[in-house]
C-alpha cells in the first residue's frame, strides 16, 4: 500500500533532517552532470522532495508548467557562482533539489 505524499511523515522527517545549506560551488559537479533541479522559493522544498519521491506526476507537471520547478539553467548557475551563493539542498536520488533562501519578511 502506497502512502499519499502528504501523509508520509516518516519520509518528510527524513528529508527535512537531511536538508542543508550548501555553497553553490559544492554543487557544481552535480550541475555539470545534469542532476540539479531548481525549486522556486514559493514552494516548500521538503514537500517537493517528498512528492518527487512518490512520483507525484500531477503536481510535478503543474509546477514545471508554471516555471516553479526545473533543471538549473546555465544563467542560474552563473549568477549563483558570481554571487558566491549558498542554497538549500535536498537529495532525492538521482536529483539534488536546490532552493534559494526565502526572502526575509520584516
PDB file of N, CA, C and O in Angstrom, residues 15-65:
ATOM      1  N   UNK A  15      13.788  13.621   5.021  1.00  0.00           N
ATOM      2  CA  UNK A  15      14.275  14.629   4.074  1.00  0.00           C
ATOM      3  C   UNK A  15      14.580  15.931   4.802  1.00  0.00           C
ATOM      4  O   UNK A  15      15.613  16.559   4.566  1.00  0.00           O
ATOM      5  N   UNK A  16      13.701  16.331   5.697  1.00  0.00           N
ATOM      6  CA  UNK A  16      13.907  17.575   6.443  1.00  0.00           C
ATOM      7  C   UNK A  16      15.212  17.521   7.235  1.00  0.00           C
ATOM      8  O   UNK A  16      15.975  18.491   7.262  1.00  0.00           O
ATOM      9  N   UNK A  17      15.494  16.388   7.847  1.00  0.00           N
ATOM     10  CA  UNK A  17      16.715  16.270   8.660  1.00  0.00           C
ATOM     11  C   UNK A  17      17.974  16.242   7.792  1.00  0.00           C
ATOM     12  O   UNK A  17      19.063  16.548   8.275  1.00  0.00           O
ATOM     13  N   UNK A  18      17.828  15.874   6.515  1.00  0.00           N
ATOM     14  CA  UNK A  18      18.989  15.784   5.625  1.00  0.00           C
ATOM     15  C   UNK A  18      19.144  17.022   4.741  1.00  0.00           C
ATOM     16  O   UNK A  18      20.069  17.093   3.938  1.00  0.00           O
ATOM     17  N   UNK A  19      18.239  17.981   4.864  1.00  0.00           N
ATOM     18  CA  UNK A  19      18.313  19.202   4.070  1.00  0.00           C
ATOM     19  C   UNK A  19      19.383  20.107   4.679  1.00  0.00           C
ATOM     20  O   UNK A  19      19.459  20.244   5.893  1.00  0.00           O
ATOM     21  N   UNK A  20      20.208  20.690   3.814  1.00  0.00           N
ATOM     22  CA  UNK A  20      21.302  21.531   4.311  1.00  0.00           C
ATOM     23  C   UNK A  20      21.514  22.713   3.380  1.00  0.00           C
ATOM     24  O   UNK A  20      21.124  22.686   2.216  1.00  0.00           O
ATOM     25  N   UNK A  21      22.143  23.727   3.924  1.00  0.00           N
ATOM     26  CA  UNK A  21      22.519  24.893   3.133  1.00  0.00           C
ATOM     27  C   UNK A  21      23.940  24.677   2.646  1.00  0.00           C
ATOM     28  O   UNK A  21      24.855  24.471   3.438  1.00  0.00           O
ATOM     29  N   UNK A  22      24.124  24.683   1.322  1.00  0.00           N
ATOM     30  CA  UNK A  22      25.431  24.386   0.737  1.00  0.00           C
ATOM     31  C   UNK A  22      25.864  25.501  -0.197  1.00  0.00           C
ATOM     32  O   UNK A  22      25.041  26.085  -0.895  1.00  0.00           O
ATOM     33  N   UNK A  23      27.173  25.757  -0.250  1.00  0.00           N
ATOM     34  CA  UNK A  23      27.669  26.710  -1.246  1.00  0.00           C
ATOM     35  C   UNK A  23      27.444  26.141  -2.646  1.00  0.00           C
ATOM     36  O   UNK A  23      27.635  24.944  -2.858  1.00  0.00           O
ATOM     37  N   UNK A  24      27.054  26.993  -3.573  1.00  0.00           N
ATOM     38  CA  UNK A  24      26.828  26.552  -4.944  1.00  0.00           C
ATOM     39  C   UNK A  24      28.070  25.860  -5.510  1.00  0.00           C
ATOM     40  O   UNK A  24      27.960  24.899  -6.261  1.00  0.00           O
ATOM     41  N   UNK A  25      29.261  26.313  -5.104  1.00  0.00           N
ATOM     42  CA  UNK A  25      30.492  25.713  -5.622  1.00  0.00           C
ATOM     43  C   UNK A  25      30.571  24.215  -5.313  1.00  0.00           C
ATOM     44  O   UNK A  25      31.159  23.462  -6.074  1.00  0.00           O
ATOM     45  N   UNK A  26      29.963  23.778  -4.206  1.00  0.00           N
ATOM     46  CA  UNK A  26      29.982  22.351  -3.859  1.00  0.00           C
ATOM     47  C   UNK A  26      29.015  21.541  -4.714  1.00  0.00           C
ATOM     48  O   UNK A  26      29.073  20.312  -4.732  1.00  0.00           O
ATOM     49  N   UNK A  27      28.112  22.228  -5.408  1.00  0.00           N
ATOM     50  CA  UNK A  27      27.110  21.539  -6.218  1.00  0.00           C
ATOM     51  C   UNK A  27      27.442  21.567  -7.711  1.00  0.00           C
ATOM     52  O   UNK A  27      26.725  20.971  -8.513  1.00  0.00           O
ATOM     53  N   UNK A  28      28.528  22.239  -8.074  1.00  0.00           N
ATOM     54  CA  UNK A  28      28.862  22.408  -9.494  1.00  0.00           C
ATOM     55  C   UNK A  28      29.043  21.086 -10.238  1.00  0.00           C
ATOM     56  O   UNK A  28      28.583  20.942 -11.369  1.00  0.00           O
ATOM     57  N   UNK A  29      29.698  20.109  -9.609  1.00  0.00           N
ATOM     58  CA  UNK A  29      29.920  18.835 -10.311  1.00  0.00           C
ATOM     59  C   UNK A  29      28.592  18.131 -10.573  1.00  0.00           C
ATOM     60  O   UNK A  29      28.420  17.471 -11.599  1.00  0.00           O
ATOM     61  N   UNK A  30      27.639  18.293  -9.660  1.00  0.00           N
ATOM     62  CA  UNK A  30      26.318  17.689  -9.860  1.00  0.00           C
ATOM     63  C   UNK A  30      25.543  18.448 -10.942  1.00  0.00           C
ATOM     64  O   UNK A  30      24.824  17.846 -11.737  1.00  0.00           O
ATOM     65  N   UNK A  31      25.716  19.780 -10.972  1.00  0.00           N
ATOM     66  CA  UNK A  31      25.105  20.586 -12.034  1.00  0.00           C
ATOM     67  C   UNK A  31      25.649  20.147 -13.389  1.00  0.00           C
ATOM     68  O   UNK A  31      24.894  19.978 -14.351  1.00  0.00           O
ATOM     69  N   UNK A  32      26.950  19.927 -13.452  1.00  0.00           N
ATOM     70  CA  UNK A  32      27.577  19.521 -14.715  1.00  0.00           C
ATOM     71  C   UNK A  32      27.022  18.183 -15.209  1.00  0.00           C
ATOM     72  O   UNK A  32      26.938  17.951 -16.410  1.00  0.00           O
ATOM     73  N   UNK A  33      26.607  17.328 -14.289  1.00  0.00           N
ATOM     74  CA  UNK A  33      26.052  16.030 -14.694  1.00  0.00           C
ATOM     75  C   UNK A  33      24.551  16.106 -14.950  1.00  0.00           C
ATOM     76  O   UNK A  33      23.922  15.105 -15.296  1.00  0.00           O
ATOM     77  N   UNK A  34      23.961  17.300 -14.759  1.00  0.00           N
ATOM     78  CA  UNK A  34      22.546  17.487 -15.061  1.00  0.00           C
ATOM     79  C   UNK A  34      21.590  16.998 -13.994  1.00  0.00           C
ATOM     80  O   UNK A  34      20.407  16.807 -14.253  1.00  0.00           O
ATOM     81  N   UNK A  35      22.075  16.822 -12.776  1.00  0.00           N
ATOM     82  CA  UNK A  35      21.208  16.255 -11.744  1.00  0.00           C
ATOM     83  C   UNK A  35      20.693  17.273 -10.723  1.00  0.00           C
ATOM     84  O   UNK A  35      20.071  16.886  -9.739  1.00  0.00           O
ATOM     85  N   UNK A  36      20.932  18.575 -10.965  1.00  0.00           N
ATOM     86  CA  UNK A  36      20.467  19.587 -10.010  1.00  0.00           C
ATOM     87  C   UNK A  36      19.174  20.218 -10.529  1.00  0.00           C
ATOM     88  O   UNK A  36      19.105  20.674 -11.669  1.00  0.00           O
ATOM     89  N   UNK A  37      18.166  20.212  -9.668  1.00  0.00           N
ATOM     90  CA  UNK A  37      16.846  20.731 -10.008  1.00  0.00           C
ATOM     91  C   UNK A  37      16.535  21.921  -9.115  1.00  0.00           C
ATOM     92  O   UNK A  37      16.668  21.849  -7.893  1.00  0.00           O
ATOM     93  N   UNK A  38      16.112  23.012  -9.746  1.00  0.00           N
ATOM     94  CA  UNK A  38      15.762  24.246  -9.032  1.00  0.00           C
ATOM     95  C   UNK A  38      14.300  24.185  -8.592  1.00  0.00           C
ATOM     96  O   UNK A  38      13.422  23.762  -9.345  1.00  0.00           O
ATOM     97  N   UNK A  39      14.060  24.628  -7.354  1.00  0.00           N
ATOM     98  CA  UNK A  39      12.712  24.707  -6.796  1.00  0.00           C
ATOM     99  C   UNK A  39      12.461  26.167  -6.439  1.00  0.00           C
ATOM    100  O   UNK A  39      13.247  26.776  -5.707  1.00  0.00           O
ATOM    101  N   UNK A  40      11.377  26.732  -6.945  1.00  0.00           N
ATOM    102  CA  UNK A  40      11.042  28.132  -6.665  1.00  0.00           C
ATOM    103  C   UNK A  40      10.867  28.335  -5.160  1.00  0.00           C
ATOM    104  O   UNK A  40      10.391  27.444  -4.448  1.00  0.00           O
ATOM    105  N   UNK A  41      11.226  29.516  -4.688  1.00  0.00           N
ATOM    106  CA  UNK A  41      11.119  29.788  -3.252  1.00  0.00           C
ATOM    107  C   UNK A  41       9.672  29.857  -2.779  1.00  0.00           C
ATOM    108  O   UNK A  41       9.418  29.805  -1.583  1.00  0.00           O
ATOM    109  N   UNK A  42       8.721  29.924  -3.699  1.00  0.00           N
ATOM    110  CA  UNK A  42       7.313  29.926  -3.306  1.00  0.00           C
ATOM    111  C   UNK A  42       6.823  28.523  -2.933  1.00  0.00           C
ATOM    112  O   UNK A  42       5.755  28.366  -2.355  1.00  0.00           O
ATOM    113  N   UNK A  43       7.626  27.510  -3.256  1.00  0.00           N
ATOM    114  CA  UNK A  43       7.268  26.132  -2.912  1.00  0.00           C
ATOM    115  C   UNK A  43       8.038  25.688  -1.677  1.00  0.00           C
ATOM    116  O   UNK A  43       9.100  26.223  -1.369  1.00  0.00           O
ATOM    117  N   UNK A  44       7.515  24.680  -0.998  1.00  0.00           N
ATOM    118  CA  UNK A  44       8.190  24.097   0.158  1.00  0.00           C
ATOM    119  C   UNK A  44       9.148  23.015  -0.353  1.00  0.00           C
ATOM    120  O   UNK A  44       8.710  22.037  -0.969  1.00  0.00           O
ATOM    121  N   UNK A  45      10.442  23.209  -0.123  1.00  0.00           N
ATOM    122  CA  UNK A  45      11.465  22.301  -0.634  1.00  0.00           C
ATOM    123  C   UNK A  45      11.228  20.862  -0.187  1.00  0.00           C
ATOM    124  O   UNK A  45      11.319  19.925  -0.980  1.00  0.00           O
ATOM    125  N   UNK A  46      10.912  20.660   1.076  1.00  0.00           N
ATOM    126  CA  UNK A  46      10.710  19.310   1.600  1.00  0.00           C
ATOM    127  C   UNK A  46       9.468  18.678   0.964  1.00  0.00           C
ATOM    128  O   UNK A  46       9.482  17.505   0.574  1.00  0.00           O
ATOM    129  N   UNK A  47       8.402  19.454   0.810  1.00  0.00           N
ATOM    130  CA  UNK A  47       7.187  18.931   0.181  1.00  0.00           C
ATOM    131  C   UNK A  47       7.469  18.506  -1.263  1.00  0.00           C
ATOM    132  O   UNK A  47       7.039  17.441  -1.702  1.00  0.00           O
ATOM    133  N   UNK A  48       8.206  19.314  -1.997  1.00  0.00           N
ATOM    134  CA  UNK A  48       8.555  18.968  -3.377  1.00  0.00           C
ATOM    135  C   UNK A  48       9.375  17.675  -3.392  1.00  0.00           C
ATOM    136  O   UNK A  48       9.119  16.780  -4.202  1.00  0.00           O
ATOM    137  N   UNK A  49      10.336  17.556  -2.491  1.00  0.00           N
ATOM    138  CA  UNK A  49      11.173  16.351  -2.425  1.00  0.00           C
ATOM    139  C   UNK A  49      10.325  15.110  -2.140  1.00  0.00           C
ATOM    140  O   UNK A  49      10.501  14.066  -2.773  1.00  0.00           O
ATOM    141  N   UNK A  50       9.393  15.222  -1.208  1.00  0.00           N
ATOM    142  CA  UNK A  50       8.515  14.095  -0.876  1.00  0.00           C
ATOM    143  C   UNK A  50       7.679  13.716  -2.097  1.00  0.00           C
ATOM    144  O   UNK A  50       7.548  12.544  -2.443  1.00  0.00           O
ATOM    145  N   UNK A  51       7.142  14.715  -2.785  1.00  0.00           N
ATOM    146  CA  UNK A  51       6.287  14.426  -3.949  1.00  0.00           C
ATOM    147  C   UNK A  51       7.086  13.831  -5.107  1.00  0.00           C
ATOM    148  O   UNK A  51       6.584  12.961  -5.820  1.00  0.00           O
ATOM    149  N   UNK A  52       8.336  14.243  -5.275  1.00  0.00           N
ATOM    150  CA  UNK A  52       9.177  13.623  -6.297  1.00  0.00           C
ATOM    151  C   UNK A  52       9.470  12.175  -5.907  1.00  0.00           C
ATOM    152  O   UNK A  52       9.421  11.272  -6.743  1.00  0.00           O
ATOM    153  N   UNK A  53       9.736  11.933  -4.632  1.00  0.00           N
ATOM    154  CA  UNK A  53       9.983  10.568  -4.155  1.00  0.00           C
ATOM    155  C   UNK A  53       8.787   9.669  -4.421  1.00  0.00           C
ATOM    156  O   UNK A  53       8.928   8.484  -4.715  1.00  0.00           O
ATOM    157  N   UNK A  54       7.597  10.219  -4.317  1.00  0.00           N
ATOM    158  CA  UNK A  54       6.359   9.467  -4.548  1.00  0.00           C
ATOM    159  C   UNK A  54       5.943   9.479  -6.017  1.00  0.00           C
ATOM    160  O   UNK A  54       4.883   8.953  -6.347  1.00  0.00           O
ATOM    161  N   UNK A  55       6.754  10.104  -6.878  1.00  0.00           N
ATOM    162  CA  UNK A  55       6.448  10.198  -8.307  1.00  0.00           C
ATOM    163  C   UNK A  55       5.057  10.802  -8.537  1.00  0.00           C
ATOM    164  O   UNK A  55       4.259  10.282  -9.315  1.00  0.00           O
ATOM    165  N   UNK A  56       4.798  11.900  -7.844  1.00  0.00           N
ATOM    166  CA  UNK A  56       3.523  12.623  -7.933  1.00  0.00           C
ATOM    167  C   UNK A  56       3.517  13.446  -9.227  1.00  0.00           C
ATOM    168  O   UNK A  56       3.748  14.649  -9.228  1.00  0.00           O
ATOM    169  N   UNK A  57       3.249  12.760 -10.335  1.00  0.00           N
ATOM    170  CA  UNK A  57       3.348  13.379 -11.660  1.00  0.00           C
ATOM    171  C   UNK A  57       2.440  14.602 -11.814  1.00  0.00           C
ATOM    172  O   UNK A  57       2.816  15.570 -12.476  1.00  0.00           O
ATOM    173  N   UNK A  58       1.263  14.567 -11.212  1.00  0.00           N
ATOM    174  CA  UNK A  58       0.317  15.675 -11.379  1.00  0.00           C
ATOM    175  C   UNK A  58       0.898  16.985 -10.848  1.00  0.00           C
ATOM    176  O   UNK A  58       0.932  17.994 -11.565  1.00  0.00           O
ATOM    177  N   UNK A  59       1.369  16.984  -9.608  1.00  0.00           N
ATOM    178  CA  UNK A  59       1.933  18.205  -9.032  1.00  0.00           C
ATOM    179  C   UNK A  59       3.244  18.588  -9.697  1.00  0.00           C
ATOM    180  O   UNK A  59       3.486  19.766  -9.969  1.00  0.00           O
ATOM    181  N   UNK A  60       4.094  17.612  -9.977  1.00  0.00           N
ATOM    182  CA  UNK A  60       5.390  17.898 -10.600  1.00  0.00           C
ATOM    183  C   UNK A  60       5.178  18.558 -11.960  1.00  0.00           C
ATOM    184  O   UNK A  60       5.799  19.572 -12.270  1.00  0.00           O
ATOM    185  N   UNK A  61       4.279  18.005 -12.753  1.00  0.00           N
ATOM    186  CA  UNK A  61       3.991  18.574 -14.084  1.00  0.00           C
ATOM    187  C   UNK A  61       3.416  19.980 -13.970  1.00  0.00           C
ATOM    188  O   UNK A  61       3.777  20.869 -14.745  1.00  0.00           O
ATOM    189  N   UNK A  62       2.538  20.176 -12.997  1.00  0.00           N
ATOM    190  CA  UNK A  62       1.943  21.503 -12.792  1.00  0.00           C
ATOM    191  C   UNK A  62       3.018  22.525 -12.428  1.00  0.00           C
ATOM    192  O   UNK A  62       3.060  23.619 -12.981  1.00  0.00           O
ATOM    193  N   UNK A  63       3.911  22.157 -11.522  1.00  0.00           N
ATOM    194  CA  UNK A  63       4.987  23.072 -11.110  1.00  0.00           C
ATOM    195  C   UNK A  63       5.933  23.367 -12.264  1.00  0.00           C
ATOM    196  O   UNK A  63       6.345  24.503 -12.457  1.00  0.00           O
ATOM    197  N   UNK A  64       6.265  22.335 -13.024  1.00  0.00           N
ATOM    198  CA  UNK A  64       7.167  22.541 -14.166  1.00  0.00           C
ATOM    199  C   UNK A  64       6.500  23.450 -15.197  1.00  0.00           C
ATOM    200  O   UNK A  64       7.136  24.360 -15.727  1.00  0.00           O
ATOM    201  N   UNK A  65       5.227  23.212 -15.467  1.00  0.00           N
ATOM    202  CA  UNK A  65       4.492  24.023 -16.421  1.00  0.00           C
ATOM    203  C   UNK A  65       4.391  25.477 -16.004  1.00  0.00           C
ATOM    204  O   UNK A  65       4.362  26.384 -16.840  1.00  0.00           O
TER     205      UNK A  65
END
